[in-house]
Each structure stands twice: as structure tokens, then as C-alpha cells.
Phi, psi and omega in degrees: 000135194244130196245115184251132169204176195281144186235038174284349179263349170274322175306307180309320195305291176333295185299320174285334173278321181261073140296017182288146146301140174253180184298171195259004162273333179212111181303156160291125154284139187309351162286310153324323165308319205276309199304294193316333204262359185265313171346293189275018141301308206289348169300306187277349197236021180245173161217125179284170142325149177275140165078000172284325172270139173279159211276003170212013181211150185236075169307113174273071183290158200215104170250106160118217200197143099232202227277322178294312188332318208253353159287296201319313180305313188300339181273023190266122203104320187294164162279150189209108184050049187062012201229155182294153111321126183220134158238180209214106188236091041242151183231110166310141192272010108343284175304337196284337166339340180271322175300165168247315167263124165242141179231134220239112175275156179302353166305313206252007195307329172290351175243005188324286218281337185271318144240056156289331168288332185288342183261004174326180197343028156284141163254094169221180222224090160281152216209130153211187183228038173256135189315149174063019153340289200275339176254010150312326216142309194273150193286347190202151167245051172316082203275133147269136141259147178020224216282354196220159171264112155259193199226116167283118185265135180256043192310319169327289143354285209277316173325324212267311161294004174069027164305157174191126193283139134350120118019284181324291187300321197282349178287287233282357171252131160283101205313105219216143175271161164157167165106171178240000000 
């Protein structure tokens, strides 16, 4: 059953945490804005495996390159589940096996299933905004509609890594089947 609903209080949320500056050659778009603060939301509304995260760092990995990368960056240092934010830009689809978030850029939309097979059965929490993500495979999706980001889930996907969505996340998200 596929459930849509408004994700405005994770979007206030999303905005009020990326107060970050992008770099000063290239402004931040308020979508760019949005997507880095859901990201690091998506941090929060997730649950690893016991004993899967490491006792001193919370790795955000970044495969490909767009517009979101240099927000992505500004969170590097805040705290996360008691642990450092550490991010990690440009990241091999080799290396992310090490992450807790791989954020997958549109730079990479044409290779999404290979990688995605390489991060297959890790418990880590993948996220991009290329169309057909979750039924690619991937696990959280950042669509725009109009004027807003929703956000697709892939619960199967993140189940399969052993993963788990918040109540929360899963009301303000539309529930998408997918992957092979």
C-alpha cells in the first residue's frame, strides 16, 4: 500500500539543522539545503544492527558529486547518535561498506544498480535523489514535487541490512516496492 503525506515538520526540521554554508563559489540551493538536513534527520530516524556502528565515529559516505556535497560537508563535526560525524567526499563504492549513510549523487545515476549491488547485504542506510532509486534497490529517495521534497522508502531494501524505520519517518513517507 503506497501512503503519502506531508513531510512538513521533517522539512522545518531539515532547514533548521543545515545552517551550513555551502561553498562560496556556489550558493546553496534551498533544495540542497533541504536534502543535506534530511539526510542527517535520516540519521536519526533510523536503527542500525546492535554492535554495527562504531563506538566513535558516525560516517556519512558521498559517491558522485552534486550540488548537496559541500551542505553535506558542513555537518562534519556535529554530533550523531553520540558519536563524531565523520564525512567522507568522494567516497568509492569499495570504501562505503565502512559508512553508516552512503548518499548516492546524480553524477552516478547511470551506474545506480552496480552500485548498489556493491553495498548489498551491509548495514548501512543508502539515500539518493535519482529517479527510480527504491525500485532500483535503494533505500530513502529524495523526489521533488513541486514546491517540496518527499521522500520514498524502500522499506524491504533497508530490512534486508538490517535496518529499521521510525513510526515517524514511515507516516511523512511513501512506501515503494522495488529491487531485485
Amino acid at each position: 500500500m503506497v501512503r503519502t503525506r506531508s513531510i512538513a515538520a521533517l522539512v522545518a526540521l531539515a532547514l533548521a539543522v543545515t545552517s551550513v554554508p555551502a561553498m562560496p563559489s556556489e550558493p546553496a540551493t534551498p533544495e540542497a539545503q533541504i536534502k543535506a538536513g534530511i539526510v542527517f534527520n535520516l540519521a536519526l530516524a533510523t536503527s542500525w544492527p546492535e554492535g554495527s556502528l562504531s563506538p566513535s565515529n558516525f560516517v556519512i559516505g558521498v559517491i558522485g558529486h552534486d550540488e548537496t556535497d559541500p551542505l553535506l560537508s558542513g555537518l562534519a563535526g556535529k554530533e550523531m547518535r553520540r558519536r563524531a560525524l565523520v564525512l567522507r567526499d568522494p567516497l568509492s563504492a569499495a570504501a562505503a561498506t565502512e559508512a553508516q549513510i552512503v548518499y548516492i549523487s546524480r553524477s552516478r545515476q547511470a551506474d545506480i544498480r552496480t552500485v548498489l549491488d556493491s553495498l548489498a547485504g551491509h548495514p548501512l542506510l543508502t539515500v539518493s535523489d535519482v529517479d527510480g532509486f527504491c525500485e532500483a534497490g535503494g533505500m530513502v529517495q529524495l523526489r521533488r514535487d513541486r514546491n517540496r521534497i518527499q521522500l520514498h522508502v524502500n522499506r524491504e531494501a533497508a530490512e534486508l541490512a538490517g535496518l529499521r524505520f521510525s513510526s515517524q519517518l514511515l507516516k511523512v513517507a511513501e512506501i515503494v516496492e522495488g529491487g531485485d
